[in-house]
């Protein structure tokens, strides 16, 4: 059991407040989302790999820290078990944990590629698989997947990252059809560049003139909005929906524009 494996965790009585499990809550979009949801009255279950930062955030928001490494194949199952043991249910899963790497695909370190596939793509699918049955039984729940524009249109020198986010987008699309009418909603949030430690961790800074990075708080506002509304696909900033549509209907035109403007 998760409580036995991690002695610092203790079971809690079920809460009347809605419960959100947020991955990647140690920093960036996940941290900002946790703060916004706590302000809106949610109980937050905070997952990430930096235990110290999670504990600080838990103290700030009244949430619970559930540190877990989602790059390990058994990480999602351990996290799902701990979340259900802690709160009794999960009303919203916000999958915002993500890793990146920039450079020629042939030079991508094998361990980096493996971790991107696990954290960006495999872990959200595994978490959804584990948490979805209870949501379906209660006919209530939200699955919020934080994707990327890189997964919609592709980005030079970010092939591996773009592939993981593109796969996540197709998962969201397919699951949306499957869950219609069940009471469980699927939401996909598609940010462009975001001003977070993501770029430092991937090893190279953000180098493009456009689009300019938006704040993590702006993305978090969108995440919270998509939980409480029926809009199932949101771009941040919203104008990024225009190039995404151009790419969809006229990929040749989009590629020429991308080659010219970067």
CSV table of N, CA, C and O in Angstrom, one decimal, residues 134-259:
chain,number,residue,atom,x,y,z
A,134,UNK,N,-13.3,5.2,-11.3
A,134,UNK,CA,-14.1,5.8,-10.2
A,134,UNK,C,-14.9,7.0,-10.6
A,134,UNK,O,-16.0,7.2,-10.2
A,135,UNK,N,-14.3,7.8,-11.5
A,135,UNK,CA,-15.0,8.9,-12.1
A,135,UNK,C,-16.2,8.4,-12.9
A,135,UNK,O,-17.3,9.0,-12.7
A,136,UNK,N,-16.1,7.4,-13.6
A,136,UNK,CA,-17.2,6.9,-14.4
A,136,UNK,C,-18.3,6.3,-13.5
A,136,UNK,O,-19.5,6.5,-13.7
A,137,UNK,N,-17.9,5.7,-12.4
A,137,UNK,CA,-18.9,5.1,-11.5
A,137,UNK,C,-19.7,6.2,-10.8
A,137,UNK,O,-20.9,6.1,-10.6
A,138,UNK,N,-19.0,7.3,-10.5
A,138,UNK,CA,-19.7,8.5,-9.9
A,138,UNK,C,-20.3,9.4,-10.9
A,138,UNK,O,-21.0,10.3,-10.6
A,139,UNK,N,-20.0,9.2,-12.2
A,139,UNK,CA,-20.5,10.0,-13.3
A,139,UNK,C,-20.2,11.5,-13.1
A,139,UNK,O,-20.9,12.4,-13.4
A,140,UNK,N,-18.9,11.6,-12.7
A,140,UNK,CA,-18.5,13.0,-12.4
A,140,UNK,C,-16.9,13.0,-12.4
A,140,UNK,O,-16.3,12.2,-11.8
A,141,UNK,N,-16.4,14.0,-13.2
A,141,UNK,CA,-14.9,14.1,-13.1
A,141,UNK,C,-14.4,15.0,-14.3
A,141,UNK,O,-15.2,15.2,-15.3
A,142,UNK,N,-13.2,15.5,-14.2
A,142,UNK,CA,-12.6,16.2,-15.2
A,142,UNK,C,-11.1,15.7,-15.4
A,142,UNK,O,-10.4,15.5,-14.4
A,143,UNK,N,-10.7,15.5,-16.6
A,143,UNK,CA,-9.4,15.1,-17.0
A,143,UNK,C,-8.8,16.3,-17.8
A,143,UNK,O,-9.3,16.6,-18.9
A,144,UNK,N,-7.8,17.0,-17.2
A,144,UNK,CA,-7.2,18.2,-17.9
A,144,UNK,C,-5.8,17.8,-18.2
A,144,UNK,O,-5.0,17.5,-17.4
A,145,UNK,N,-5.5,17.8,-19.5
A,145,UNK,CA,-4.2,17.4,-20.0
A,145,UNK,C,-3.5,18.7,-20.6
A,145,UNK,O,-4.1,19.4,-21.4
A,146,UNK,N,-2.4,19.0,-20.0
A,146,UNK,CA,-1.6,20.2,-20.5
A,146,UNK,C,-0.7,19.7,-21.6
A,146,UNK,O,0.3,19.1,-21.4
A,147,UNK,N,-1.1,20.1,-22.8
A,147,UNK,CA,-0.3,19.8,-24.0
A,147,UNK,C,0.6,20.9,-24.4
A,147,UNK,O,1.2,21.6,-23.5
A,148,UNK,N,0.8,21.1,-25.7
A,148,UNK,CA,1.7,22.2,-26.1
A,148,UNK,C,1.4,22.5,-27.6
A,148,UNK,O,1.0,21.5,-28.3
A,149,UNK,N,1.6,23.7,-28.0
A,149,UNK,CA,1.5,24.0,-29.4
A,149,UNK,C,2.5,23.2,-30.2
A,149,UNK,O,2.3,22.9,-31.4
A,150,UNK,N,3.6,22.8,-29.6
A,150,UNK,CA,4.6,22.0,-30.3
A,150,UNK,C,4.0,20.6,-30.7
A,150,UNK,O,4.4,20.0,-31.7
A,151,UNK,N,3.0,20.2,-30.0
A,151,UNK,CA,2.3,18.9,-30.3
A,151,UNK,C,1.3,19.1,-31.4
A,151,UNK,O,0.7,18.1,-31.9
A,152,UNK,N,1.0,20.4,-31.8
A,152,UNK,CA,0.0,20.6,-32.8
A,152,UNK,C,0.6,20.9,-34.1
A,152,UNK,O,0.0,20.5,-35.2
A,153,UNK,N,1.7,21.6,-34.2
A,153,UNK,CA,2.3,22.0,-35.4
A,153,UNK,C,3.7,21.5,-35.6
A,153,UNK,O,4.3,21.7,-36.7
A,154,UNK,N,4.3,21.0,-34.6
A,154,UNK,CA,5.7,20.6,-34.7
A,154,UNK,C,6.7,21.8,-34.6
A,154,UNK,O,6.3,22.9,-34.9
A,155,UNK,N,7.8,21.5,-34.0
A,155,UNK,CA,8.8,22.6,-33.8
A,155,UNK,C,10.2,22.0,-34.1
A,155,UNK,O,10.6,20.9,-33.7
A,156,UNK,N,11.0,22.8,-34.9
A,156,UNK,CA,12.3,22.4,-35.3
A,156,UNK,C,13.2,22.1,-34.0
A,156,UNK,O,13.1,22.9,-33.1
A,157,UNK,N,14.0,21.1,-34.1
A,157,UNK,CA,14.9,20.7,-33.0
A,157,UNK,C,14.2,20.4,-31.7
A,157,UNK,O,14.8,20.3,-30.6
A,158,UNK,N,12.9,20.1,-31.8
A,158,UNK,CA,12.1,19.6,-30.6
A,158,UNK,C,11.3,18.4,-31.0
A,158,UNK,O,10.1,18.3,-30.6
A,159,UNK,N,11.8,17.5,-31.8
A,159,UNK,CA,11.0,16.4,-32.4
A,159,UNK,C,10.5,15.5,-31.4
A,159,UNK,O,9.3,15.1,-31.4
A,160,UNK,N,11.4,15.1,-30.4
A,160,UNK,CA,10.9,14.2,-29.4
A,160,UNK,C,9.9,14.7,-28.5
A,160,UNK,O,8.8,14.1,-28.2
A,161,UNK,N,10.1,16.0,-28.1
A,161,UNK,CA,9.1,16.6,-27.2
A,161,UNK,C,7.8,16.8,-28.0
A,161,UNK,O,6.7,16.5,-27.4
A,162,UNK,N,7.9,17.3,-29.2
A,162,UNK,CA,6.7,17.5,-30.0
A,162,UNK,C,5.9,16.2,-30.2
A,162,UNK,O,4.6,16.2,-30.1
A,163,UNK,N,6.6,15.1,-30.4
A,163,UNK,CA,5.9,13.8,-30.5
A,163,UNK,C,5.2,13.4,-29.3
A,163,UNK,O,4.0,12.9,-29.4
A,164,UNK,N,5.8,13.6,-28.1
A,164,UNK,CA,5.0,13.2,-26.9
A,164,UNK,C,3.8,14.1,-26.7
A,164,UNK,O,2.7,13.6,-26.3
A,165,UNK,N,3.9,15.4,-27.0
A,165,UNK,CA,2.7,16.2,-26.8
A,165,UNK,C,1.7,16.0,-27.9
A,165,UNK,O,0.5,16.2,-27.7
A,166,UNK,N,2.1,15.6,-29.1
A,166,UNK,CA,1.2,15.3,-30.2
A,166,UNK,C,0.4,14.0,-29.8
A,166,UNK,O,-0.8,13.9,-30.1
A,167,UNK,N,1.1,13.0,-29.3
A,167,UNK,CA,0.4,11.8,-28.8
A,167,UNK,C,-0.6,12.1,-27.7
A,167,UNK,O,-1.7,11.6,-27.7
A,168,UNK,N,-0.3,13.0,-26.8
A,168,UNK,CA,-1.2,13.4,-25.8
A,168,UNK,C,-2.4,14.1,-26.3
A,168,UNK,O,-3.5,13.8,-25.9
A,169,UNK,N,-2.2,14.9,-27.4
A,169,UNK,CA,-3.4,15.6,-28.0
A,169,UNK,C,-4.3,14.6,-28.6
A,169,UNK,O,-5.6,14.7,-28.5
A,170,UNK,N,-3.8,13.6,-29.3
A,170,UNK,CA,-4.6,12.5,-29.9
A,170,UNK,C,-5.3,11.7,-28.9
A,170,UNK,O,-6.5,11.2,-29.1
A,171,UNK,N,-4.7,11.4,-27.8
A,171,UNK,CA,-5.3,10.7,-26.7
A,171,UNK,C,-6.5,11.5,-26.2
A,171,UNK,O,-7.6,10.9,-26.0
A,172,UNK,N,-6.3,12.8,-26.0
A,172,UNK,CA,-7.4,13.6,-25.5
A,172,UNK,C,-8.6,13.6,-26.5
A,172,UNK,O,-9.7,13.5,-26.1
A,173,UNK,N,-8.3,13.7,-27.8
A,173,UNK,CA,-9.3,13.8,-28.8
A,173,UNK,C,-10.1,12.5,-28.8
A,173,UNK,O,-11.3,12.5,-28.8
A,174,UNK,N,-9.4,11.4,-28.8
A,174,UNK,CA,-10.1,10.1,-28.8
A,174,UNK,C,-10.9,9.8,-27.6
A,174,UNK,O,-12.0,9.3,-27.6
A,175,UNK,N,-10.3,10.2,-26.4
A,175,UNK,CA,-11.0,10.0,-25.2
A,175,UNK,C,-12.3,10.8,-25.1
A,175,UNK,O,-13.3,10.5,-24.5
A,176,UNK,N,-12.2,12.0,-25.6
A,176,UNK,CA,-13.4,12.9,-25.6
A,176,UNK,C,-14.6,12.3,-26.3
A,176,UNK,O,-15.7,12.3,-25.8
A,177,UNK,N,-14.3,11.6,-27.4
A,177,UNK,CA,-15.4,10.9,-28.1
A,177,UNK,C,-16.0,9.8,-27.2
A,177,UNK,O,-17.2,9.6,-27.1
A,178,UNK,N,-15.0,9.1,-26.6
A,178,UNK,CA,-15.4,7.9,-25.8
A,178,UNK,C,-16.2,8.3,-24.6
A,178,UNK,O,-17.2,7.5,-24.2
A,179,UNK,N,-16.0,9.4,-24.0
A,179,UNK,CA,-16.6,9.8,-22.7
A,179,UNK,C,-17.8,10.7,-22.8
A,179,UNK,O,-18.3,11.1,-21.8
A,180,UNK,N,-18.2,11.0,-24.0
A,180,UNK,CA,-19.3,11.9,-24.2
A,180,UNK,C,-20.6,11.2,-23.5
A,180,UNK,O,-20.9,10.1,-23.7
A,181,UNK,N,-21.2,12.0,-22.7
A,181,UNK,CA,-22.4,11.6,-22.0
A,181,UNK,C,-22.2,10.8,-20.7
A,181,UNK,O,-23.2,10.3,-20.1
A,182,UNK,N,-21.0,10.7,-20.3
A,182,UNK,CA,-20.7,9.9,-19.1
A,182,UNK,C,-20.6,10.8,-17.9
A,182,UNK,O,-20.6,10.2,-16.7
A,183,UNK,N,-20.6,12.1,-18.0
A,183,UNK,CA,-20.3,12.9,-16.9
A,183,UNK,C,-18.9,13.2,-16.6
A,183,UNK,O,-18.6,14.0,-15.7
A,184,UNK,N,-18.0,12.6,-17.4
A,184,UNK,CA,-16.6,12.8,-17.2
A,184,UNK,C,-16.1,13.6,-18.4
A,184,UNK,O,-16.3,13.2,-19.6
A,185,UNK,N,-15.5,14.8,-18.2
A,185,UNK,CA,-15.1,15.6,-19.3
A,185,UNK,C,-13.6,15.6,-19.5
A,185,UNK,O,-12.8,15.4,-18.6
A,186,UNK,N,-13.2,15.7,-20.8
A,186,UNK,CA,-11.7,15.7,-21.1
A,186,UNK,C,-11.4,17.1,-21.6
A,186,UNK,O,-12.1,17.6,-22.5
A,187,UNK,N,-10.4,17.7,-21.1
A,187,UNK,CA,-10.0,19.0,-21.5
A,187,UNK,C,-8.5,19.0,-21.9
A,187,UNK,O,-7.7,18.4,-21.3
A,188,UNK,N,-8.2,19.8,-23.0
A,188,UNK,CA,-6.8,19.9,-23.5
A,188,UNK,C,-6.4,21.4,-23.5
A,188,UNK,O,-7.1,22.2,-24.2
A,189,UNK,N,-5.4,21.7,-22.8
A,189,UNK,CA,-4.9,23.1,-22.7
A,189,UNK,C,-3.6,23.1,-23.5
A,189,UNK,O,-2.7,22.3,-23.3
A,190,UNK,N,-3.5,24.1,-24.5
A,190,UNK,CA,-2.4,24.1,-25.4
A,190,UNK,C,-1.7,25.4,-25.3
A,190,UNK,O,-2.0,26.4,-26.0
A,191,UNK,N,-0.7,25.5,-24.4
A,191,UNK,CA,0.1,26.8,-24.3
A,191,UNK,C,1.2,26.8,-25.4
A,191,UNK,O,1.6,25.8,-26.0
A,192,UNK,N,1.5,28.0,-25.7
A,192,UNK,CA,2.8,28.3,-26.5
A,192,UNK,C,3.9,28.3,-25.5
A,192,UNK,O,4.0,27.5,-24.6
A,193,UNK,N,4.9,29.2,-25.7
A,193,UNK,CA,6.0,29.3,-24.7
A,193,UNK,C,5.5,29.9,-23.4
A,193,UNK,O,4.7,30.8,-23.4
A,194,UNK,N,5.9,29.3,-22.3
A,194,UNK,CA,5.5,29.7,-21.0
A,194,UNK,C,6.8,30.1,-20.2
A,194,UNK,O,7.8,29.4,-20.2
A,195,UNK,N,6.7,31.2,-19.5
A,195,UNK,CA,7.8,31.7,-18.7
A,195,UNK,C,7.9,30.8,-17.4
A,195,UNK,O,7.4,31.2,-16.3
A,196,UNK,N,8.6,29.7,-17.5
A,196,UNK,CA,8.8,28.8,-16.3
A,196,UNK,C,10.2,28.3,-16.4
A,196,UNK,O,11.0,28.5,-17.3
A,197,UNK,N,10.6,27.5,-15.3
A,197,UNK,CA,12.0,26.9,-15.3
A,197,UNK,C,12.1,25.8,-16.4
A,197,UNK,O,13.2,25.2,-16.5
A,198,UNK,N,11.1,25.5,-17.2
A,198,UNK,CA,11.1,24.4,-18.2
A,198,UNK,C,12.3,24.6,-19.1
A,198,UNK,O,13.0,23.6,-19.4
A,199,UNK,N,12.5,25.8,-19.6
A,199,UNK,CA,13.6,26.0,-20.6
A,199,UNK,C,15.0,25.8,-19.9
A,199,UNK,O,15.9,25.3,-20.6
A,200,UNK,N,15.1,26.2,-18.7
A,200,UNK,CA,16.4,26.0,-18.0
A,200,UNK,C,16.7,24.5,-17.8
A,200,UNK,O,17.8,24.0,-18.0
A,201,UNK,N,15.6,23.8,-17.5
A,201,UNK,CA,15.8,22.3,-17.2
A,201,UNK,C,16.1,21.6,-18.5
A,201,UNK,O,16.8,20.5,-18.5
A,202,UNK,N,15.6,22.1,-19.7
A,202,UNK,CA,15.8,21.3,-20.9
A,202,UNK,C,17.2,21.6,-21.4
A,202,UNK,O,17.7,20.9,-22.4
A,203,UNK,N,17.9,22.6,-20.9
A,203,UNK,CA,19.3,22.8,-21.2
A,203,UNK,C,19.6,24.0,-22.1
A,203,UNK,O,20.7,24.4,-22.3
A,204,UNK,N,18.5,24.6,-22.8
A,204,UNK,CA,18.7,25.7,-23.6
A,204,UNK,C,17.6,26.7,-23.4
A,204,UNK,O,16.4,26.4,-23.1
A,205,UNK,N,17.9,28.0,-23.4
A,205,UNK,CA,16.9,29.0,-23.1
A,205,UNK,C,15.9,29.2,-24.3
A,205,UNK,O,16.2,28.6,-25.4
A,206,UNK,N,14.8,29.9,-24.1
A,206,UNK,CA,13.9,30.1,-25.2
A,206,UNK,C,14.6,31.2,-26.1
A,206,UNK,O,15.0,32.2,-25.7
A,207,UNK,N,14.6,30.8,-27.4
A,207,UNK,CA,15.4,31.6,-28.4
A,207,UNK,C,14.6,32.3,-29.5
A,207,UNK,O,15.1,32.9,-30.3
A,208,UNK,N,13.3,32.1,-29.5
A,208,UNK,CA,12.5,32.7,-30.5
A,208,UNK,C,12.0,34.1,-30.2
A,208,UNK,O,11.8,34.4,-29.1
A,209,UNK,N,11.8,34.8,-31.3
A,209,UNK,CA,11.2,36.2,-31.1
A,209,UNK,C,9.7,36.2,-30.9
A,209,UNK,O,9.2,37.0,-30.2
A,210,UNK,N,9.1,35.2,-31.4
A,210,UNK,CA,7.6,35.0,-31.2
A,210,UNK,C,7.2,33.6,-31.2
A,210,UNK,O,7.9,32.8,-31.9
A,211,UNK,N,6.2,33.2,-30.5
A,211,UNK,CA,5.4,34.0,-29.6
A,211,UNK,C,6.2,34.3,-28.4
A,211,UNK,O,7.0,33.5,-27.9
A,212,UNK,N,5.9,35.5,-27.7
A,212,UNK,CA,6.5,35.8,-26.5
A,212,UNK,C,6.0,34.9,-25.4
A,212,UNK,O,4.8,34.6,-25.4
A,213,UNK,N,6.8,34.5,-24.5
A,213,UNK,CA,6.3,33.6,-23.4
A,213,UNK,C,5.2,34.3,-22.5
A,213,UNK,O,5.3,35.5,-22.2
A,214,UNK,N,4.2,33.5,-22.2
A,214,UNK,CA,3.2,34.0,-21.3
A,214,UNK,C,3.5,33.5,-19.8
A,214,UNK,O,4.4,32.6,-19.7
A,215,UNK,N,2.9,34.0,-18.9
A,215,UNK,CA,3.1,33.6,-17.5
A,215,UNK,C,2.5,32.3,-17.2
A,215,UNK,O,1.5,31.9,-17.8
A,216,UNK,N,3.0,31.6,-16.2
A,216,UNK,CA,2.4,30.3,-15.7
A,216,UNK,C,1.0,30.6,-15.1
A,216,UNK,O,0.1,29.8,-15.3
A,217,UNK,N,0.9,31.8,-14.5
A,217,UNK,CA,-0.4,32.1,-13.9
A,217,UNK,C,-1.5,32.3,-15.0
A,217,UNK,O,-2.7,31.9,-14.8
A,218,UNK,N,-1.1,32.7,-16.2
A,218,UNK,CA,-2.1,32.9,-17.3
A,218,UNK,C,-2.6,31.5,-17.7
A,218,UNK,O,-3.8,31.3,-18.0
A,219,UNK,N,-1.6,30.6,-17.8
A,219,UNK,CA,-2.0,29.2,-18.2
A,219,UNK,C,-2.9,28.6,-17.1
A,219,UNK,O,-3.9,27.9,-17.4
A,220,UNK,N,-2.5,28.8,-15.8
A,220,UNK,CA,-3.3,28.3,-14.7
A,220,UNK,C,-4.7,28.8,-14.7
A,220,UNK,O,-5.7,28.0,-14.5
A,221,UNK,N,-4.9,30.0,-15.1
A,221,UNK,CA,-6.3,30.6,-15.2
A,221,UNK,C,-7.1,29.8,-16.2
A,221,UNK,O,-8.3,29.5,-16.0
A,222,UNK,N,-6.4,29.5,-17.3
A,222,UNK,CA,-7.1,28.7,-18.4
A,222,UNK,C,-7.4,27.3,-17.9
A,222,UNK,O,-8.5,26.8,-18.2
A,223,UNK,N,-6.5,26.7,-17.2
A,223,UNK,CA,-6.7,25.3,-16.7
A,223,UNK,C,-8.0,25.3,-15.8
A,223,UNK,O,-8.9,24.5,-15.9
A,224,UNK,N,-8.0,26.3,-14.8
A,224,UNK,CA,-9.2,26.4,-13.9
A,224,UNK,C,-10.4,26.6,-14.7
A,224,UNK,O,-11.5,26.0,-14.4
A,225,UNK,N,-10.4,27.5,-15.7
A,225,UNK,CA,-11.6,27.8,-16.5
A,225,UNK,C,-12.1,26.6,-17.2
A,225,UNK,O,-13.3,26.3,-17.3
A,226,UNK,N,-11.2,25.8,-17.8
A,226,UNK,CA,-11.6,24.6,-18.6
A,226,UNK,C,-12.1,23.5,-17.7
A,226,UNK,O,-12.9,22.7,-18.2
A,227,UNK,N,-11.8,23.5,-16.4
A,227,UNK,CA,-12.4,22.5,-15.5
A,227,UNK,C,-13.9,22.9,-15.3
A,227,UNK,O,-14.7,22.0,-15.2
A,228,UNK,N,-14.2,24.1,-15.2
A,228,UNK,CA,-15.5,24.6,-14.8
A,228,UNK,C,-16.4,25.0,-16.0
A,228,UNK,O,-17.6,25.3,-15.7
A,229,UNK,N,-15.9,24.9,-17.2
A,229,UNK,CA,-16.7,25.2,-18.4
A,229,UNK,C,-16.7,24.0,-19.3
A,229,UNK,O,-16.1,23.0,-19.1
A,230,UNK,N,-17.5,24.2,-20.4
A,230,UNK,CA,-17.6,23.1,-21.4
A,230,UNK,C,-16.6,23.2,-22.5
A,230,UNK,O,-16.6,22.4,-23.4
A,231,UNK,N,-15.8,24.2,-22.5
A,231,UNK,CA,-14.8,24.3,-23.6
A,231,UNK,C,-13.7,23.3,-23.4
A,231,UNK,O,-13.1,23.2,-22.3
A,232,UNK,N,-13.5,22.5,-24.4
A,232,UNK,CA,-12.7,21.3,-24.2
A,232,UNK,C,-11.3,21.4,-24.8
A,232,UNK,O,-10.4,20.6,-24.6
A,233,UNK,N,-11.0,22.5,-25.5
A,233,UNK,CA,-9.7,22.7,-26.1
A,233,UNK,C,-9.4,24.2,-26.1
A,233,UNK,O,-10.1,25.0,-26.8
A,234,UNK,N,-8.4,24.6,-25.4
A,234,UNK,CA,-8.1,26.0,-25.2
A,234,UNK,C,-6.6,26.3,-25.5
A,234,UNK,O,-5.7,25.6,-25.0
A,235,UNK,N,-6.4,27.3,-26.3
A,235,UNK,CA,-5.0,27.8,-26.6
A,235,UNK,C,-4.6,28.9,-25.7
A,235,UNK,O,-5.4,29.8,-25.3
A,236,UNK,N,-3.3,29.0,-25.3
A,236,UNK,CA,-2.8,30.1,-24.5
A,236,UNK,C,-1.5,30.6,-25.1
A,236,UNK,O,-0.5,29.9,-25.1
A,237,UNK,N,-1.5,31.9,-25.6
A,237,UNK,CA,-2.7,32.8,-25.7
A,237,UNK,C,-3.7,32.3,-26.8
A,237,UNK,O,-3.3,31.4,-27.6
A,238,UNK,N,-4.9,32.8,-26.7
A,238,UNK,CA,-6.0,32.2,-27.6
A,238,UNK,C,-5.7,32.3,-29.1
A,238,UNK,O,-6.2,31.5,-29.9
A,239,UNK,N,-4.9,33.4,-29.5
A,239,UNK,CA,-4.7,33.6,-30.9
A,239,UNK,C,-3.8,32.4,-31.5
A,239,UNK,O,-3.8,32.3,-32.8
A,240,UNK,N,-3.2,31.6,-30.7
A,240,UNK,CA,-2.5,30.5,-31.3
A,240,UNK,C,-3.4,29.5,-32.0
A,240,UNK,O,-2.9,28.6,-32.7
A,241,UNK,N,-4.7,29.6,-31.7
A,241,UNK,CA,-5.6,28.7,-32.4
A,241,UNK,C,-5.6,29.0,-33.9
A,241,UNK,O,-5.9,28.1,-34.7
A,242,UNK,N,-5.2,30.2,-34.3
A,242,UNK,CA,-5.2,30.6,-35.8
A,242,UNK,C,-4.1,29.8,-36.5
A,242,UNK,O,-4.4,29.1,-37.5
A,243,UNK,N,-2.8,29.9,-36.1
A,243,UNK,CA,-1.8,29.1,-36.8
A,243,UNK,C,-2.1,27.6,-36.7
A,243,UNK,O,-1.8,26.8,-37.6
A,244,UNK,N,-2.7,27.1,-35.6
A,244,UNK,CA,-3.1,25.7,-35.5
A,244,UNK,C,-4.1,25.3,-36.6
A,244,UNK,O,-4.0,24.3,-37.2
A,245,UNK,N,-5.1,26.2,-36.8
A,245,UNK,CA,-6.1,25.9,-37.9
A,245,UNK,C,-5.4,26.0,-39.3
A,245,UNK,O,-5.8,25.2,-40.1
A,246,UNK,N,-4.5,27.0,-39.5
A,246,UNK,CA,-3.8,27.0,-40.8
A,246,UNK,C,-3.1,25.8,-41.0
A,246,UNK,O,-3.1,25.2,-42.1
A,247,UNK,N,-2.4,25.3,-40.0
A,247,UNK,CA,-1.6,24.0,-40.1
A,247,UNK,C,-2.5,22.9,-40.5
A,247,UNK,O,-2.2,22.0,-41.3
A,248,UNK,N,-3.7,22.9,-39.9
A,248,UNK,CA,-4.6,21.8,-40.2
A,248,UNK,C,-5.2,21.8,-41.6
A,248,UNK,O,-5.3,20.7,-42.2
A,249,UNK,N,-5.5,22.9,-42.1
A,249,UNK,CA,-6.2,23.0,-43.4
A,249,UNK,C,-5.2,23.2,-44.6
A,249,UNK,O,-5.5,22.9,-45.7
A,250,UNK,N,-4.0,23.8,-44.3
A,250,UNK,CA,-3.1,24.1,-45.3
A,250,UNK,C,-1.7,23.9,-44.8
A,250,UNK,O,-0.9,24.9,-44.6
A,251,UNK,N,-1.3,22.7,-44.6
A,251,UNK,CA,0.1,22.5,-44.0
A,251,UNK,C,1.2,23.0,-44.8
A,251,UNK,O,2.2,23.4,-44.3
A,252,UNK,N,1.1,23.0,-46.1
A,252,UNK,CA,2.1,23.5,-47.0
A,252,UNK,C,2.3,25.0,-46.8
A,252,UNK,O,3.5,25.5,-46.7
A,253,UNK,N,1.2,25.7,-46.7
A,253,UNK,CA,1.3,27.2,-46.4
A,253,UNK,C,1.9,27.4,-45.0
A,253,UNK,O,2.8,28.3,-44.9
A,254,UNK,N,1.5,26.6,-44.0
A,254,UNK,CA,2.1,26.8,-42.7
A,254,UNK,C,3.6,26.6,-42.7
A,254,UNK,O,4.3,27.4,-42.1
A,255,UNK,N,4.0,25.6,-43.4
A,255,UNK,CA,5.5,25.3,-43.4
A,255,UNK,C,6.2,26.4,-44.0
A,255,UNK,O,7.3,26.8,-43.6
A,256,UNK,N,5.7,27.0,-45.1
A,256,UNK,CA,6.4,28.1,-45.7
A,256,UNK,C,6.5,29.3,-44.8
A,256,UNK,O,7.5,30.0,-44.7
A,257,UNK,N,5.4,29.5,-44.1
A,257,UNK,CA,5.4,30.6,-43.1
A,257,UNK,C,6.3,30.4,-41.9
A,257,UNK,O,7.1,31.3,-41.5
A,258,UNK,N,6.3,29.1,-41.5
A,258,UNK,CA,7.2,28.8,-40.4
A,258,UNK,C,8.7,28.9,-40.8
A,258,UNK,O,9.6,29.3,-40.0
A,259,UNK,N,9.0,28.5,-42.0
A,259,UNK,CA,10.4,28.6,-42.5
A,259,UNK,C,10.8,30.1,-42.6
A,259,UNK,O,12.0,30.4,-42.3
